[in-house]
Amino acid sequence: MNNQDIKRLTVIGAGQMGHQIGMLCALGGFDTTIQDLEEQALVKAKQSLQAIMSKWVQKGKLSEDQKEAAFHRLSFTTSLEKAATNADFIIEAVVERLDVKQEVFKQIDRFAPSHAILATNSSTIVNSLIANVTNRADKVVNMHFFFPPLVMDCVEVVMSEQTSEETAQVTMNVCKQINRTAVLLKKEISGFIANRILGALQKEAVSLYEQGIADFKDIDIICRKALNHPIGPFELMDLSGIDVGYYVMEQRFKETGDPSDQPFACIVEKVKEGNLGRKTGQGWYSYQKEGVKTI
């Protein structure tokens, strides 16, 4: 299979990552289907994309014709079978939990054509833990986009020992067609590159906060002003979703058994309270007044 064989893409999950990945694929010229079990999630995704693309047109980043053409290539469905049946390339973007991803891959492996490549957008889970529930481990790969996908120009493409060179190359080519810079990792490691580095920073930041060394706002200020980071670690947790970080740490702890990898008490508390950051209006910071900004 080569890139010319990839005509129809499917994205599983219409959440904060999935719907934007789907839009990238449509903008890249692929006939794209976004699937989610919840009809309301699809309605919300469509409304969000309309708002973002309209803003792009206003800013001159996109013409009205390009916008309309992209939406013409984009479809939405609640049926996993319908979404997978004719797909050449499928990107899973569901919750960051291994058991959920494994169940999704079991189903799409059953429905998708034998030639279809199955990619996971997991931010930390290596694809070999998912591929073993399918009958096509050579066609399973990590394709980790960064939030928000319509803004962030990077994708980590990760091979397992079973992932074929052909699968990796086609995935790299898909990234190129949707105008994203892809980096290929030929060796698996939980968290890949970006999140291992980011995780070390966040772990130290939360530890300093829990020890009472500094308030989270002051830690963010130091990272922005002294280290020249565009956003502080606590602000970033709010942006990406505190629950996402929680699931990442939970999965890492399951893999390593290292107590230092367990989710921090303050993170667990926020997840239990449902204060997950920008998407809920409250996390480390409050977003009740200004709300979540579109891109």
mmCIF file of C-alpha atoms in Angstrom:
data_model
loop_
_atom_site.group_PDB
_atom_site.id
_atom_site.type_symbol
_atom_site.label_atom_id
_atom_site.label_comp_id
_atom_site.label_asym_id
_atom_site.label_seq_id
_atom_site.Cartn_x
_atom_site.Cartn_y
_atom_site.Cartn_z
ATOM 1 C CA MET A 1 0.000 0.000 0.000
ATOM 2 C CA ASN A 2 1.182 3.534 -0.752
ATOM 3 C CA ASN A 3 -0.210 6.960 -0.001
ATOM 4 C CA GLN A 4 -2.166 7.048 -3.251
ATOM 5 C CA ASP A 5 -4.199 4.099 -1.965
ATOM 6 C CA ILE A 6 -5.445 6.107 1.016
ATOM 7 C CA LYS A 7 -8.696 7.759 -0.050
ATOM 8 C CA ARG A 8 -11.078 7.374 2.896
ATOM 9 C CA LEU A 9 -10.134 8.114 6.498
ATOM 10 C CA THR A 10 -12.153 7.537 9.644
ATOM 11 C CA VAL A 11 -11.642 9.110 13.048
ATOM 12 C CA ILE A 12 -13.138 7.249 16.024
ATOM 13 C CA GLY A 13 -14.173 9.688 18.740
ATOM 14 C CA ALA A 14 -15.512 13.228 18.262
ATOM 15 C CA GLY A 15 -14.023 14.714 21.431
ATOM 16 C CA GLN A 16 -11.593 17.592 21.768
ATOM 17 C CA MET A 17 -8.926 15.716 19.774
ATOM 18 C CA GLY A 18 -10.962 13.603 17.369
ATOM 19 C CA HIS A 19 -13.095 16.245 15.685
ATOM 20 C CA GLN A 20 -10.076 18.446 14.973
ATOM 21 C CA ILE A 21 -8.070 15.502 13.606
ATOM 22 C CA GLY A 22 -11.028 14.754 11.340
ATOM 23 C CA MET A 23 -11.042 18.350 10.088
ATOM 24 C CA LEU A 24 -7.309 18.163 9.359
ATOM 25 C CA CYS A 25 -7.898 15.059 7.263
ATOM 26 C CA ALA A 26 -10.738 16.711 5.333
ATOM 27 C CA LEU A 27 -8.631 19.823 4.751
ATOM 28 C CA GLY A 28 -5.894 17.505 3.473
ATOM 29 C CA GLY A 29 -8.189 16.195 0.755
ATOM 30 C CA PHE A 30 -9.317 12.912 2.290
ATOM 31 C CA ASP A 31 -12.941 11.787 2.396
ATOM 32 C CA THR A 32 -13.294 11.695 6.160
ATOM 33 C CA THR A 33 -15.824 10.215 8.573
ATOM 34 C CA ILE A 34 -15.963 11.184 12.247
ATOM 35 C CA GLN A 35 -17.649 8.545 14.399
ATOM 36 C CA ASP A 36 -18.910 8.803 17.948
ATOM 37 C CA LEU A 37 -21.479 6.759 19.857
ATOM 38 C CA GLU A 38 -23.140 9.953 21.123
ATOM 39 C CA GLU A 39 -25.173 11.949 18.601
ATOM 40 C CA GLN A 40 -24.808 15.053 20.759
ATOM 41 C CA ALA A 41 -21.018 14.755 20.591
ATOM 42 C CA LEU A 42 -21.233 14.811 16.797
ATOM 43 C CA VAL A 43 -23.534 17.848 16.836
ATOM 44 C CA LYS A 44 -21.130 19.659 19.159
ATOM 45 C CA ALA A 45 -18.163 18.656 16.980
ATOM 46 C CA LYS A 46 -19.820 19.979 13.837
ATOM 47 C CA GLN A 47 -20.723 23.273 15.502
ATOM 48 C CA SER A 48 -17.195 23.684 16.867
ATOM 49 C CA LEU A 49 -15.601 23.024 13.480
ATOM 50 C CA GLN A 50 -17.962 25.440 11.736
ATOM 51 C CA ALA A 51 -16.977 28.149 14.221
ATOM 52 C CA ILE A 52 -13.244 27.474 13.903
ATOM 53 C CA MET A 53 -13.269 27.312 10.101
ATOM 54 C CA SER A 54 -15.375 30.477 9.833
ATOM 55 C CA LYS A 55 -12.785 32.253 11.967
ATOM 56 C CA TRP A 56 -10.035 30.923 9.690
ATOM 57 C CA VAL A 57 -11.862 32.362 6.683
ATOM 58 C CA GLN A 58 -12.194 35.723 8.440
ATOM 59 C CA LYS A 59 -8.456 35.712 9.204
ATOM 60 C CA GLY A 60 -7.563 34.799 5.618
ATOM 61 C CA LYS A 61 -6.071 31.418 6.566
ATOM 62 C CA LEU A 62 -8.647 29.660 4.383
ATOM 63 C CA SER A 63 -10.910 30.650 1.508
ATOM 64 C CA GLU A 64 -14.670 30.157 1.682
ATOM 65 C CA ASP A 65 -14.393 27.667 -1.212
ATOM 66 C CA GLN A 66 -11.722 25.665 0.634
ATOM 67 C CA LYS A 67 -13.881 25.613 3.740
ATOM 68 C CA GLU A 68 -16.941 24.398 1.849
ATOM 69 C CA ALA A 69 -14.902 21.761 -0.009
ATOM 70 C CA ALA A 70 -13.511 20.424 3.262
ATOM 71 C CA PHE A 71 -16.952 20.157 4.846
ATOM 72 C CA HIS A 72 -18.208 18.431 1.687
ATOM 73 C CA ARG A 73 -15.569 15.732 2.298
ATOM 74 C CA LEU A 74 -16.541 15.416 5.972
ATOM 75 C CA SER A 75 -19.335 13.181 7.306
ATOM 76 C CA PHE A 76 -20.526 12.159 10.772
ATOM 77 C CA THR A 77 -22.024 8.913 12.067
ATOM 78 C CA THR A 78 -22.819 7.075 15.283
ATOM 79 C CA SER A 79 -22.290 3.693 13.582
ATOM 80 C CA LEU A 80 -18.838 2.216 14.123
ATOM 81 C CA GLU A 81 -19.489 -0.433 11.489
ATOM 82 C CA LYS A 82 -20.490 2.148 8.890
ATOM 83 C CA ALA A 83 -17.476 4.298 9.708
ATOM 84 C CA ALA A 84 -14.964 1.449 9.477
ATOM 85 C CA THR A 85 -16.314 -0.680 6.632
ATOM 86 C CA ASN A 86 -14.912 1.350 3.720
ATOM 87 C CA ALA A 87 -12.002 3.070 5.461
ATOM 88 C CA ASP A 88 -8.435 2.814 4.220
ATOM 89 C CA PHE A 89 -6.982 4.430 7.334
ATOM 90 C CA ILE A 90 -8.570 4.679 10.790
ATOM 91 C CA ILE A 91 -7.440 6.945 13.624
ATOM 92 C CA GLU A 92 -8.725 6.122 17.108
ATOM 93 C CA ALA A 93 -9.121 9.117 19.424
ATOM 94 C CA VAL A 94 -11.121 7.861 22.399
ATOM 95 C CA VAL A 95 -10.457 8.179 26.130
ATOM 96 C CA GLU A 96 -6.896 7.435 27.307
ATOM 97 C CA ARG A 97 -7.685 4.052 28.845
ATOM 98 C CA LEU A 98 -6.149 0.830 27.584
ATOM 99 C CA ASP A 99 -9.263 -1.324 28.117
ATOM 100 C CA VAL A 100 -11.446 1.098 26.156
ATOM 101 C CA LYS A 101 -8.958 1.336 23.306
ATOM 102 C CA GLN A 102 -8.585 -2.429 23.129
ATOM 103 C CA GLU A 103 -12.346 -2.870 22.836
ATOM 104 C CA VAL A 104 -12.522 -0.255 20.074
ATOM 105 C CA PHE A 105 -9.683 -1.921 18.156
ATOM 106 C CA LYS A 106 -11.348 -5.332 18.442
ATOM 107 C CA GLN A 107 -14.417 -3.916 16.767
ATOM 108 C CA ILE A 108 -12.745 -1.887 14.038
ATOM 109 C CA ASP A 109 -10.461 -4.833 13.234
ATOM 110 C CA ARG A 110 -13.608 -6.850 12.601
ATOM 111 C CA PHE A 111 -15.309 -4.205 10.454
ATOM 112 C CA ALA A 112 -12.425 -2.604 8.535
ATOM 113 C CA PRO A 113 -11.051 -3.907 5.193
ATOM 114 C CA SER A 114 -7.994 -6.127 5.519
ATOM 115 C CA HIS A 115 -5.745 -3.477 3.947
ATOM 116 C CA ALA A 116 -6.763 -0.719 6.386
ATOM 117 C CA ILE A 117 -4.179 0.763 8.733
ATOM 118 C CA LEU A 118 -5.314 1.252 12.340
ATOM 119 C CA ALA A 119 -3.675 4.157 14.191
ATOM 120 C CA THR A 120 -4.087 5.191 17.800
ATOM 121 C CA ASN A 121 -3.841 8.807 18.901
ATOM 122 C CA SER A 122 -2.845 7.688 22.398
ATOM 123 C CA SER A 123 -0.569 10.175 24.109
ATOM 124 C CA THR A 124 1.259 7.525 26.128
ATOM 125 C CA ILE A 125 0.076 3.922 25.466
ATOM 126 C CA VAL A 126 2.351 1.980 23.122
ATOM 127 C CA ASN A 127 0.532 0.395 20.198
ATOM 128 C CA SER A 128 1.760 -3.147 20.877
ATOM 129 C CA LEU A 129 -0.547 -3.244 23.929
ATOM 130 C CA ILE A 130 -3.450 -2.529 21.577
ATOM 131 C CA ALA A 131 -2.351 -4.386 18.458
ATOM 132 C CA ASN A 132 -2.441 -7.742 20.230
ATOM 133 C CA VAL A 133 -6.262 -7.716 20.199
ATOM 134 C CA THR A 134 -6.313 -7.428 16.382
ATOM 135 C CA ASN A 135 -5.400 -9.736 13.526
ATOM 136 C CA ARG A 136 -3.223 -7.099 11.853
ATOM 137 C CA ALA A 137 -0.462 -6.106 14.266
ATOM 138 C CA ASP A 138 1.725 -5.130 11.292
ATOM 139 C CA LYS A 139 -0.846 -2.478 10.346
ATOM 140 C CA VAL A 140 -1.182 -0.904 13.820
ATOM 141 C CA VAL A 141 0.764 2.245 14.685
ATOM 142 C CA ASN A 142 0.797 5.200 17.082
ATOM 143 C CA MET A 143 -0.128 8.524 15.510
ATOM 144 C CA HIS A 144 0.021 10.984 18.395
ATOM 145 C CA PHE A 145 -1.334 14.449 17.618
ATOM 146 C CA PHE A 146 -0.933 17.309 20.084
ATOM 147 C CA PHE A 147 -3.711 19.489 21.440
ATOM 148 C CA PRO A 148 -5.193 21.363 19.713
ATOM 149 C CA PRO A 149 -4.515 19.399 16.497
ATOM 150 C CA LEU A 150 -5.608 22.238 14.201
ATOM 151 C CA VAL A 151 -2.877 24.424 15.721
ATOM 152 C CA MET A 152 -0.062 22.127 16.819
ATOM 153 C CA ASP A 153 2.281 21.169 13.979
ATOM 154 C CA CYS A 154 3.669 17.868 15.240
ATOM 155 C CA VAL A 155 2.745 14.177 15.189
ATOM 156 C CA GLU A 156 4.694 11.384 16.881
ATOM 157 C CA VAL A 157 4.515 8.245 14.722
ATOM 158 C CA VAL A 158 5.640 5.236 16.751
ATOM 159 C CA MET A 159 6.366 1.715 15.532
ATOM 160 C CA SER A 160 6.212 -1.453 17.596
ATOM 161 C CA GLU A 161 8.319 -4.493 16.738
ATOM 162 C CA GLN A 162 5.363 -5.761 14.691
ATOM 163 C CA THR A 163 4.543 -2.525 12.858
ATOM 164 C CA SER A 164 5.665 -2.854 9.241
ATOM 165 C CA GLU A 165 7.903 -0.301 7.546
ATOM 166 C CA GLU A 166 5.165 0.122 4.957
ATOM 167 C CA THR A 167 2.610 1.020 7.636
ATOM 168 C CA ALA A 168 4.995 3.539 9.169
ATOM 169 C CA GLN A 169 5.786 5.144 5.821
ATOM 170 C CA VAL A 170 2.138 5.428 4.786
ATOM 171 C CA THR A 171 1.374 7.033 8.152
ATOM 172 C CA MET A 172 4.221 9.513 7.667
ATOM 173 C CA ASN A 173 2.855 10.310 4.201
ATOM 174 C CA VAL A 174 -0.641 10.892 5.581
ATOM 175 C CA CYS A 175 0.861 13.358 8.065
ATOM 176 C CA LYS A 176 2.571 15.171 5.209
ATOM 177 C CA GLN A 177 -0.659 15.389 3.213
ATOM 178 C CA ILE A 178 -2.539 16.926 6.154
ATOM 179 C CA ASN A 179 0.302 19.430 6.552
ATOM 180 C CA ARG A 180 1.749 18.142 9.816
ATOM 181 C CA THR A 181 5.400 17.576 10.727
ATOM 182 C CA ALA A 182 5.807 13.924 11.686
ATOM 183 C CA VAL A 183 8.641 12.391 13.695
ATOM 184 C CA LEU A 184 9.133 8.632 13.401
ATOM 185 C CA LEU A 185 10.121 6.645 16.493
ATOM 186 C CA LYS A 186 11.237 3.109 15.677
ATOM 187 C CA LYS A 187 11.358 1.969 19.290
ATOM 188 C CA GLU A 188 8.429 1.922 21.692
ATOM 189 C CA ILE A 189 8.514 3.623 25.066
ATOM 190 C CA SER A 190 5.531 4.632 27.191
ATOM 191 C CA GLY A 191 4.829 8.346 26.798
ATOM 192 C CA PHE A 192 7.026 8.598 23.687
ATOM 193 C CA ILE A 193 9.222 11.727 23.605
ATOM 194 C CA ALA A 194 7.199 14.874 24.228
ATOM 195 C CA ASN A 195 5.107 13.528 27.085
ATOM 196 C CA ARG A 196 8.066 11.963 28.863
ATOM 197 C CA ILE A 197 9.811 15.334 28.911
ATOM 198 C CA LEU A 198 6.587 17.182 29.710
ATOM 199 C CA GLY A 199 5.665 14.596 32.345
ATOM 200 C CA ALA A 200 8.955 15.122 34.159
ATOM 201 C CA LEU A 201 8.316 18.876 34.248
ATOM 202 C CA GLN A 202 4.720 18.467 35.446
ATOM 203 C CA LYS A 203 5.695 15.896 38.064
ATOM 204 C CA GLU A 204 8.229 18.293 39.582
ATOM 205 C CA ALA A 205 5.788 21.226 39.365
ATOM 206 C CA VAL A 206 3.006 19.336 41.174
ATOM 207 C CA SER A 207 5.462 18.003 43.748
ATOM 208 C CA LEU A 208 6.622 21.545 44.553
ATOM 209 C CA TYR A 209 2.994 22.623 44.868
ATOM 210 C CA GLU A 210 2.007 19.716 47.127
ATOM 211 C CA GLN A 211 5.027 20.324 49.367
ATOM 212 C CA GLY A 212 3.853 23.900 49.842
ATOM 213 C CA ILE A 213 6.998 25.335 48.268
ATOM 214 C CA ALA A 214 5.025 27.601 45.937
ATOM 215 C CA ASP A 215 1.472 28.259 44.784
ATOM 216 C CA PHE A 216 0.554 26.782 41.387
ATOM 217 C CA LYS A 217 0.076 30.282 39.946
ATOM 218 C CA ASP A 218 3.600 31.267 40.957
ATOM 219 C CA ILE A 219 5.027 28.085 39.451
ATOM 220 C CA ASP A 220 3.276 28.929 36.175
ATOM 221 C CA ILE A 221 4.658 32.487 36.292
ATOM 222 C CA ILE A 222 8.224 31.217 36.823
ATOM 223 C CA CYS A 223 7.936 28.765 33.922
ATOM 224 C CA ARG A 224 6.607 31.503 31.650
ATOM 225 C CA LYS A 225 8.859 34.352 32.735
ATOM 226 C CA ALA A 226 12.094 32.596 33.694
ATOM 227 C CA LEU A 227 12.027 29.569 31.373
ATOM 228 C CA ASN A 228 10.208 31.378 28.549
ATOM 229 C CA HIS A 229 7.576 28.657 28.250
ATOM 230 C CA PRO A 230 4.482 29.888 26.368
ATOM 231 C CA ILE A 231 2.236 28.376 29.027
ATOM 232 C CA GLY A 232 2.800 27.118 32.591
ATOM 233 C CA PRO A 233 2.445 23.427 33.577
ATOM 234 C CA PHE A 234 -0.802 23.980 35.495
ATOM 235 C CA GLU A 235 -2.251 26.102 32.696
ATOM 236 C CA LEU A 236 -1.307 23.345 30.271
ATOM 237 C CA MET A 237 -3.059 20.714 32.398
ATOM 238 C CA ASP A 238 -6.203 22.838 32.251
ATOM 239 C CA LEU A 239 -5.872 23.230 28.490
ATOM 240 C CA SER A 240 -5.387 19.549 27.661
ATOM 241 C CA GLY A 241 -7.719 18.229 30.381
ATOM 242 C CA ILE A 242 -6.738 17.230 33.907
ATOM 243 C CA ASP A 243 -8.432 13.855 33.400
ATOM 244 C CA VAL A 244 -6.147 13.169 30.427
ATOM 245 C CA GLY A 245 -3.080 13.591 32.624
ATOM 246 C CA TYR A 246 -4.716 11.459 35.294
ATOM 247 C CA TYR A 247 -5.294 8.570 32.880
ATOM 248 C CA VAL A 248 -1.740 8.897 31.550
ATOM 249 C CA MET A 249 -0.258 8.598 35.042
ATOM 250 C CA GLU A 250 -2.638 5.779 35.934
ATOM 251 C CA GLN A 251 -1.579 3.808 32.842
ATOM 252 C CA ARG A 252 2.116 4.503 33.476
ATOM 253 C CA PHE A 253 1.773 3.206 37.050
ATOM 254 C CA LYS A 254 0.076 0.021 35.796
ATOM 255 C CA GLU A 255 3.018 -0.564 33.476
ATOM 256 C CA THR A 256 5.862 0.286 35.855
ATOM 257 C CA GLY A 257 4.503 -0.392 39.351
ATOM 258 C CA ASP A 258 6.617 2.586 40.465
ATOM 259 C CA PRO A 259 4.771 4.492 43.241
ATOM 260 C CA SER A 260 6.214 7.762 41.914
ATOM 261 C CA ASP A 261 4.181 7.233 38.728
ATOM 262 C CA GLN A 262 0.844 7.208 40.564
ATOM 263 C CA PRO A 263 -1.450 10.217 39.979
ATOM 264 C CA PHE A 264 -0.863 12.968 42.542
ATOM 265 C CA ALA A 265 -3.461 13.401 45.295
ATOM 266 C CA CYS A 266 -4.403 16.890 44.069
ATOM 267 C CA ILE A 267 -4.963 15.525 40.537
ATOM 268 C CA VAL A 268 -7.121 12.678 41.839
ATOM 269 C CA GLU A 269 -9.176 15.175 43.847
ATOM 270 C CA LYS A 270 -9.858 17.391 40.825
ATOM 271 C CA VAL A 271 -10.902 14.412 38.700
ATOM 272 C CA LYS A 272 -13.298 13.224 41.416
ATOM 273 C CA GLU A 273 -14.763 16.737 41.646
ATOM 274 C CA GLY A 274 -15.168 16.918 37.870
ATOM 275 C CA ASN A 275 -12.978 20.033 37.691
ATOM 276 C CA LEU A 276 -11.084 19.022 34.580
ATOM 277 C CA GLY A 277 -9.915 22.367 33.238
ATOM 278 C CA ARG A 278 -11.111 24.557 30.396
ATOM 279 C CA LYS A 279 -13.601 22.019 29.063
ATOM 280 C CA THR A 280 -15.553 22.045 32.338
ATOM 281 C CA GLY A 281 -14.989 25.722 33.155
ATOM 282 C CA GLN A 282 -12.959 24.953 36.282
ATOM 283 C CA GLY A 283 -9.620 23.314 36.868
ATOM 284 C CA TRP A 284 -6.572 24.893 38.420
ATOM 285 C CA TYR A 285 -8.016 28.147 37.124
ATOM 286 C CA SER A 286 -11.600 29.321 36.623
ATOM 287 C CA TYR A 287 -12.907 29.844 33.084
ATOM 288 C CA GLN A 288 -16.518 30.610 33.963
ATOM 289 C CA LYS A 289 -16.424 34.183 32.698
ATOM 290 C CA GLU A 290 -14.308 34.002 29.556
ATOM 291 C CA GLY A 291 -15.237 30.445 28.571
ATOM 292 C CA VAL A 292 -13.272 28.279 26.184
ATOM 293 C CA LYS A 293 -11.901 30.209 23.243
ATOM 294 C CA THR A 294 -12.138 28.930 19.700
ATOM 295 C CA ILE A 295 -9.020 28.760 17.585
#
